[in-house]
Amino acid sequence: MEMHTGIVSPKGVWWKPASQQEKLWVVIAFVWCMVLFAMMPLWHAKGGQNPSGIRSTVDPTEFKQRTDRFIEEYGVEDDSDYPTVAPPPGSDLYLLGQKWAWVPAMRLQAGASYTLHISSLDINHGFGLYPANINFQVVPGYDYALRITPNKPGEYYIVCNEFCGIGHHSMLGKIVVAPAAAGGAL
Ligand code: CUA
C-alpha cells in the first residue's frame, strides 16, 4: 500500500476541468438552493404555521387577575384538582402558565370560535397540546390572543415542553372539546 503525506501530491485528476455531468449537478444543486431560499419567505406568508392572534404586552400579575376573573365567571364543579371553566362560544379564554400548572382546565365546544389568551406568570413555558401536537412558546409579559376553533371533539392534554424547573414534568393542563350537538350538556 502506498503511503501518503501532506507533502506528496495525491494521484488524480482533480485539477482538470469538471466534466459535463459534474457541471450539470453543480447547476442543479445551485437551483435547488435558490428554491429553498425562496421557500423561506414564501412559507412565512403561505405556510399557515404563523400564530393566528394579535400579540400585545401585558403585566403578568394583571394577566393573573384577568385569569382569576375568568375562573370566577365561568367556573364549574369538577372533581379535578384544578379549577375548571365552561365558557360560552365566542368568549375570551385565559390560560395562565406558571410553575407548575396550566390553569384553568377548559370545556369547549367543537365548531365554536374563541379567542385564547395565553401568557405566563413567571418564566418561559412551552404550551404543547396533545394529541393534536400544537406547540407554542409562552413568554411572560406577552399576551398571545390566538383565534381558535376546536374542530375535533375529545380530551386534550396540555404539557409544558420548555424546561422550567423541578416541577416541569408535572406541569399539566386539560381542554375537553364537546361535540357541537351536545353543546348544552356540558
Ligand atoms: Cu413549564 Cu416546563
PDB file of C-alpha atoms and ligand atoms in Angstrom:
ATOM      1  CA  MET A   1       0.000   0.000   0.000  1.00  0.00           C
ATOM      2  CA  GLU A   2       1.233   3.437  -0.945  1.00  0.00           C
ATOM      3  CA  MET A   3       1.845   5.910   1.848  1.00  0.00           C
ATOM      4  CA  HIS A   4       0.596   9.495   1.628  1.00  0.00           C
ATOM      5  CA  THR A   5       1.894  12.503   3.482  1.00  0.00           C
ATOM      6  CA  GLY A   6       0.850  16.137   3.278  1.00  0.00           C
ATOM      7  CA  ILE A   7       3.906  16.952   1.167  1.00  0.00           C
ATOM      8  CA  VAL A   8       3.277  14.449  -1.636  1.00  0.00           C
ATOM      9  CA  SER A   9       0.510  15.356  -4.089  1.00  0.00           C
ATOM     10  CA  PRO A  10      -2.249  12.768  -4.341  1.00  0.00           C
ATOM     11  CA  LYS A  11      -2.749  10.998  -7.636  1.00  0.00           C
ATOM     12  CA  GLY A  12      -5.841  12.046  -9.509  1.00  0.00           C
ATOM     13  CA  VAL A  13      -7.366  14.442 -11.978  1.00  0.00           C
ATOM     14  CA  TRP A  14      -8.999  16.906  -9.615  1.00  0.00           C
ATOM     15  CA  TRP A  15      -7.143  19.849 -11.193  1.00  0.00           C
ATOM     16  CA  LYS A  16      -8.544  19.147 -14.649  1.00  0.00           C
ATOM     17  CA  PRO A  17     -11.773  20.929 -15.756  1.00  0.00           C
ATOM     18  CA  ALA A  18     -15.010  19.417 -14.416  1.00  0.00           C
ATOM     19  CA  SER A  19     -16.896  17.084 -16.719  1.00  0.00           C
ATOM     20  CA  GLN A  20     -20.235  17.963 -18.293  1.00  0.00           C
ATOM     21  CA  GLN A  21     -22.156  15.836 -15.776  1.00  0.00           C
ATOM     22  CA  GLU A  22     -20.391  17.343 -12.789  1.00  0.00           C
ATOM     23  CA  LYS A  23     -21.187  20.868 -14.033  1.00  0.00           C
ATOM     24  CA  LEU A  24     -24.802  19.847 -14.501  1.00  0.00           C
ATOM     25  CA  TRP A  25     -25.003  18.677 -10.874  1.00  0.00           C
ATOM     26  CA  VAL A  26     -23.491  21.940  -9.651  1.00  0.00           C
ATOM     27  CA  VAL A  27     -26.216  23.812 -11.565  1.00  0.00           C
ATOM     28  CA  ILE A  28     -28.948  21.536 -10.171  1.00  0.00           C
ATOM     29  CA  ALA A  29     -27.640  21.987  -6.612  1.00  0.00           C
ATOM     30  CA  PHE A  30     -27.485  25.767  -7.038  1.00  0.00           C
ATOM     31  CA  VAL A  31     -31.011  25.973  -8.452  1.00  0.00           C
ATOM     32  CA  TRP A  32     -32.300  23.837  -5.556  1.00  0.00           C
ATOM     33  CA  CYS A  33     -30.567  26.141  -3.068  1.00  0.00           C
ATOM     34  CA  MET A  34     -32.389  29.067  -4.650  1.00  0.00           C
ATOM     35  CA  VAL A  35     -35.724  27.220  -4.466  1.00  0.00           C
ATOM     36  CA  LEU A  36     -35.233  26.546  -0.742  1.00  0.00           C
ATOM     37  CA  PHE A  37     -34.127  30.143  -0.212  1.00  0.00           C
ATOM     38  CA  ALA A  38     -37.322  31.398  -1.865  1.00  0.00           C
ATOM     39  CA  MET A  39     -39.387  28.971   0.225  1.00  0.00           C
ATOM     40  CA  MET A  40     -38.420  30.745   3.460  1.00  0.00           C
ATOM     41  CA  PRO A  41     -40.357  33.985   2.822  1.00  0.00           C
ATOM     42  CA  LEU A  42     -42.982  32.069   0.835  1.00  0.00           C
ATOM     43  CA  TRP A  43     -43.613  29.655   3.697  1.00  0.00           C
ATOM     44  CA  HIS A  44     -43.821  32.534   6.119  1.00  0.00           C
ATOM     45  CA  ALA A  45     -46.633  34.062   4.057  1.00  0.00           C
ATOM     46  CA  LYS A  46     -48.400  30.909   2.839  1.00  0.00           C
ATOM     47  CA  GLY A  47     -47.360  28.153   5.214  1.00  0.00           C
ATOM     48  CA  GLY A  48     -50.200  28.598   7.660  1.00  0.00           C
ATOM     49  CA  GLN A  49     -47.980  27.993  10.678  1.00  0.00           C
ATOM     50  CA  ASN A  50     -47.980  31.550  11.983  1.00  0.00           C
ATOM     51  CA  PRO A  51     -49.891  32.389  15.175  1.00  0.00           C
ATOM     52  CA  SER A  52     -53.482  33.377  14.405  1.00  0.00           C
ATOM     53  CA  GLY A  53     -53.679  36.099  17.016  1.00  0.00           C
ATOM     54  CA  ILE A  54     -52.623  39.574  17.944  1.00  0.00           C
ATOM     55  CA  ARG A  55     -49.756  39.774  20.381  1.00  0.00           C
ATOM     56  CA  SER A  56     -49.640  42.500  22.934  1.00  0.00           C
ATOM     57  CA  THR A  57     -47.705  43.204  26.080  1.00  0.00           C
ATOM     58  CA  VAL A  58     -49.320  42.532  29.439  1.00  0.00           C
ATOM     59  CA  ASP A  59     -48.269  42.788  33.042  1.00  0.00           C
ATOM     60  CA  PRO A  60     -48.001  39.194  34.367  1.00  0.00           C
ATOM     61  CA  THR A  61     -49.878  39.979  37.593  1.00  0.00           C
ATOM     62  CA  GLU A  62     -52.632  41.705  35.601  1.00  0.00           C
ATOM     63  CA  PHE A  63     -52.940  38.635  33.397  1.00  0.00           C
ATOM     64  CA  LYS A  64     -53.267  36.512  36.532  1.00  0.00           C
ATOM     65  CA  GLN A  65     -56.044  38.756  37.832  1.00  0.00           C
ATOM     66  CA  ARG A  66     -57.807  38.508  34.471  1.00  0.00           C
ATOM     67  CA  THR A  67     -57.481  34.705  34.605  1.00  0.00           C
ATOM     68  CA  ASP A  68     -58.905  34.653  38.142  1.00  0.00           C
ATOM     69  CA  ARG A  69     -61.909  36.707  36.977  1.00  0.00           C
ATOM     70  CA  PHE A  70     -62.328  34.287  34.059  1.00  0.00           C
ATOM     71  CA  ILE A  71     -62.393  31.351  36.507  1.00  0.00           C
ATOM     72  CA  GLU A  72     -64.868  33.164  38.756  1.00  0.00           C
ATOM     73  CA  GLU A  73     -67.141  33.959  35.836  1.00  0.00           C
ATOM     74  CA  TYR A  74     -67.281  30.576  34.121  1.00  0.00           C
ATOM     75  CA  GLY A  75     -66.136  28.156  36.807  1.00  0.00           C
ATOM     76  CA  VAL A  76     -67.951  24.830  37.088  1.00  0.00           C
ATOM     77  CA  GLU A  77     -67.919  21.989  39.578  1.00  0.00           C
ATOM     78  CA  ASP A  78     -65.285  19.442  38.758  1.00  0.00           C
ATOM     79  CA  ASP A  79     -63.586  16.634  40.624  1.00  0.00           C
ATOM     80  CA  SER A  80     -60.123  17.550  39.353  1.00  0.00           C
ATOM     81  CA  ASP A  81     -57.539  19.421  41.406  1.00  0.00           C
ATOM     82  CA  TYR A  82     -57.575  22.374  39.047  1.00  0.00           C
ATOM     83  CA  PRO A  83     -60.306  24.952  38.565  1.00  0.00           C
ATOM     84  CA  THR A  84     -62.397  24.135  35.506  1.00  0.00           C
ATOM     85  CA  VAL A  85     -64.308  26.574  33.326  1.00  0.00           C
ATOM     86  CA  ALA A  86     -67.038  26.105  30.719  1.00  0.00           C
ATOM     87  CA  PRO A  87     -67.127  29.419  28.851  1.00  0.00           C
ATOM     88  CA  PRO A  88     -69.759  30.073  26.143  1.00  0.00           C
ATOM     89  CA  PRO A  89     -68.836  30.051  22.429  1.00  0.00           C
ATOM     90  CA  GLY A  90     -67.247  33.249  21.229  1.00  0.00           C
ATOM     91  CA  SER A  91     -65.779  34.192  24.590  1.00  0.00           C
ATOM     92  CA  ASP A  92     -62.262  35.165  25.517  1.00  0.00           C
ATOM     93  CA  LEU A  93     -60.337  32.341  27.175  1.00  0.00           C
ATOM     94  CA  TYR A  94     -57.494  32.934  29.586  1.00  0.00           C
ATOM     95  CA  LEU A  95     -54.862  30.260  30.075  1.00  0.00           C
ATOM     96  CA  LEU A  96     -52.139  31.002  32.564  1.00  0.00           C
ATOM     97  CA  GLY A  97     -48.892  29.076  32.593  1.00  0.00           C
ATOM     98  CA  GLN A  98     -46.998  29.128  35.857  1.00  0.00           C
ATOM     99  CA  LYS A  99     -44.686  26.946  37.914  1.00  0.00           C
ATOM    100  CA  TRP A 100     -46.106  24.286  37.569  1.00  0.00           C
ATOM    101  CA  ALA A 101     -49.551  24.165  36.094  1.00  0.00           C
ATOM    102  CA  TRP A 102     -51.729  25.382  33.266  1.00  0.00           C
ATOM    103  CA  VAL A 103     -54.864  26.938  34.706  1.00  0.00           C
ATOM    104  CA  PRO A 104     -57.756  26.689  34.302  1.00  0.00           C
ATOM    105  CA  ALA A 105     -58.909  23.444  32.689  1.00  0.00           C
ATOM    106  CA  MET A 106     -61.441  24.257  29.970  1.00  0.00           C
ATOM    107  CA  ARG A 107     -64.521  22.735  28.432  1.00  0.00           C
ATOM    108  CA  LEU A 108     -65.104  23.991  24.912  1.00  0.00           C
ATOM    109  CA  GLN A 109     -67.458  23.204  22.069  1.00  0.00           C
ATOM    110  CA  ALA A 110     -66.420  21.852  18.701  1.00  0.00           C
ATOM    111  CA  GLY A 111     -67.095  24.256  15.858  1.00  0.00           C
ATOM    112  CA  ALA A 112     -67.273  27.303  18.132  1.00  0.00           C
ATOM    113  CA  SER A 113     -64.710  30.076  17.874  1.00  0.00           C
ATOM    114  CA  TYR A 114     -62.818  31.517  20.824  1.00  0.00           C
ATOM    115  CA  THR A 115     -60.001  33.906  21.476  1.00  0.00           C
ATOM    116  CA  LEU A 116     -57.403  32.110  23.542  1.00  0.00           C
ATOM    117  CA  HIS A 117     -55.185  34.391  25.591  1.00  0.00           C
ATOM    118  CA  ILE A 118     -52.043  32.630  26.732  1.00  0.00           C
ATOM    119  CA  SER A 119     -49.394  34.076  28.982  1.00  0.00           C
ATOM    120  CA  SER A 120     -47.002  33.146  31.748  1.00  0.00           C
ATOM    121  CA  LEU A 121     -46.862  34.413  35.297  1.00  0.00           C
ATOM    122  CA  ASP A 122     -43.184  33.721  35.899  1.00  0.00           C
ATOM    123  CA  ILE A 123     -40.797  32.313  33.310  1.00  0.00           C
ATOM    124  CA  ASN A 124     -40.809  30.827  29.811  1.00  0.00           C
ATOM    125  CA  HIS A 125     -43.065  27.821  29.360  1.00  0.00           C
ATOM    126  CA  GLY A 126     -43.886  25.738  26.326  1.00  0.00           C
ATOM    127  CA  PHE A 127     -47.553  25.192  25.509  1.00  0.00           C
ATOM    128  CA  GLY A 128     -47.922  21.726  23.992  1.00  0.00           C
ATOM    129  CA  LEU A 129     -51.392  20.412  23.145  1.00  0.00           C
ATOM    130  CA  TYR A 130     -51.710  16.647  22.773  1.00  0.00           C
ATOM    131  CA  PRO A 131     -52.654  14.587  20.869  1.00  0.00           C
ATOM    132  CA  ALA A 132     -53.174  17.479  18.421  1.00  0.00           C
ATOM    133  CA  ASN A 133     -49.440  18.300  18.637  1.00  0.00           C
ATOM    134  CA  ILE A 134     -49.803  22.075  18.639  1.00  0.00           C
ATOM    135  CA  ASN A 135     -46.842  23.842  20.204  1.00  0.00           C
ATOM    136  CA  PHE A 136     -46.400  27.408  21.293  1.00  0.00           C
ATOM    137  CA  GLN A 137     -43.768  29.337  23.162  1.00  0.00           C
ATOM    138  CA  VAL A 138     -45.239  31.205  26.146  1.00  0.00           C
ATOM    139  CA  VAL A 139     -43.275  34.176  27.391  1.00  0.00           C
ATOM    140  CA  PRO A 140     -44.153  36.256  30.467  1.00  0.00           C
ATOM    141  CA  GLY A 141     -45.176  39.806  29.644  1.00  0.00           C
ATOM    142  CA  TYR A 142     -46.863  38.873  26.373  1.00  0.00           C
ATOM    143  CA  ASP A 143     -50.490  38.007  25.710  1.00  0.00           C
ATOM    144  CA  TYR A 144     -50.973  35.825  22.653  1.00  0.00           C
ATOM    145  CA  ALA A 145     -54.605  36.258  21.682  1.00  0.00           C
ATOM    146  CA  LEU A 146     -54.941  33.248  19.404  1.00  0.00           C
ATOM    147  CA  ARG A 147     -58.157  32.844  17.449  1.00  0.00           C
ATOM    148  CA  ILE A 148     -59.089  29.202  17.713  1.00  0.00           C
ATOM    149  CA  THR A 149     -61.917  26.957  16.531  1.00  0.00           C
ATOM    150  CA  PRO A 150     -61.678  23.448  18.014  1.00  0.00           C
ATOM    151  CA  ASN A 151     -62.709  21.124  15.190  1.00  0.00           C
ATOM    152  CA  LYS A 152     -62.399  17.709  16.773  1.00  0.00           C
ATOM    153  CA  PRO A 153     -64.194  16.643  19.973  1.00  0.00           C
ATOM    154  CA  GLY A 154     -62.132  14.840  22.568  1.00  0.00           C
ATOM    155  CA  GLU A 155     -59.878  15.227  25.570  1.00  0.00           C
ATOM    156  CA  TYR A 156     -56.725  17.209  25.053  1.00  0.00           C
ATOM    157  CA  TYR A 157     -53.824  17.460  27.434  1.00  0.00           C
ATOM    158  CA  ILE A 158     -51.521  20.411  27.775  1.00  0.00           C
ATOM    159  CA  VAL A 159     -47.942  19.674  28.713  1.00  0.00           C
ATOM    160  CA  CYS A 160     -45.003  22.006  29.127  1.00  0.00           C
ATOM    161  CA  ASN A 161     -42.220  21.486  26.636  1.00  0.00           C
ATOM    162  CA  GLU A 162     -39.853  24.166  27.833  1.00  0.00           C
ATOM    163  CA  PHE A 163     -37.759  23.134  30.813  1.00  0.00           C
ATOM    164  CA  CYS A 164     -38.886  25.347  33.685  1.00  0.00           C
ATOM    165  CA  GLY A 165     -37.519  23.779  36.835  1.00  0.00           C
ATOM    166  CA  ILE A 166     -38.010  20.934  39.263  1.00  0.00           C
ATOM    167  CA  GLY A 167     -41.762  20.532  38.571  1.00  0.00           C
ATOM    168  CA  HIS A 168     -41.530  20.859  34.782  1.00  0.00           C
ATOM    169  CA  HIS A 169     -42.642  17.271  34.139  1.00  0.00           C
ATOM    170  CA  SER A 170     -45.773  17.737  36.249  1.00  0.00           C
ATOM    171  CA  MET A 171     -46.901  20.945  34.553  1.00  0.00           C
ATOM    172  CA  LEU A 172     -50.150  19.762  33.028  1.00  0.00           C
ATOM    173  CA  GLY A 173     -53.435  21.205  31.858  1.00  0.00           C
ATOM    174  CA  LYS A 174     -56.546  19.972  30.147  1.00  0.00           C
ATOM    175  CA  ILE A 175     -59.015  21.014  27.457  1.00  0.00           C
ATOM    176  CA  VAL A 176     -62.143  18.978  26.788  1.00  0.00           C
ATOM    177  CA  VAL A 177     -63.893  19.619  23.489  1.00  0.00           C
ATOM    178  CA  ALA A 178     -67.535  18.537  23.418  1.00  0.00           C
ATOM    179  CA  PRO A 179     -69.276  17.596  20.170  1.00  0.00           C
ATOM    180  CA  ALA A 180     -71.207  20.513  18.654  1.00  0.00           C
ATOM    181  CA  ALA A 181     -74.572  18.748  19.041  1.00  0.00           C
ATOM    182  CA  ALA A 182     -74.084  18.047  22.745  1.00  0.00           C
ATOM    183  CA  GLY A 183     -73.209  21.671  23.429  1.00  0.00           C
ATOM    184  CA  GLY A 184     -75.851  22.154  26.104  1.00  0.00           C
ATOM    185  CA  ALA A 185     -74.988  19.031  28.045  1.00  0.00           C
ATOM    186  CA  LEU A 186     -71.621  20.159  29.321  1.00  0.00           C
TER     187      LEU A 186
HETATM  188 CU1  CUA B   1     -43.355  24.974  32.379  1.00  0.00          CU
HETATM  189 CU2  CUA B   1     -41.752  23.328  31.813  1.00  0.00          CU
END
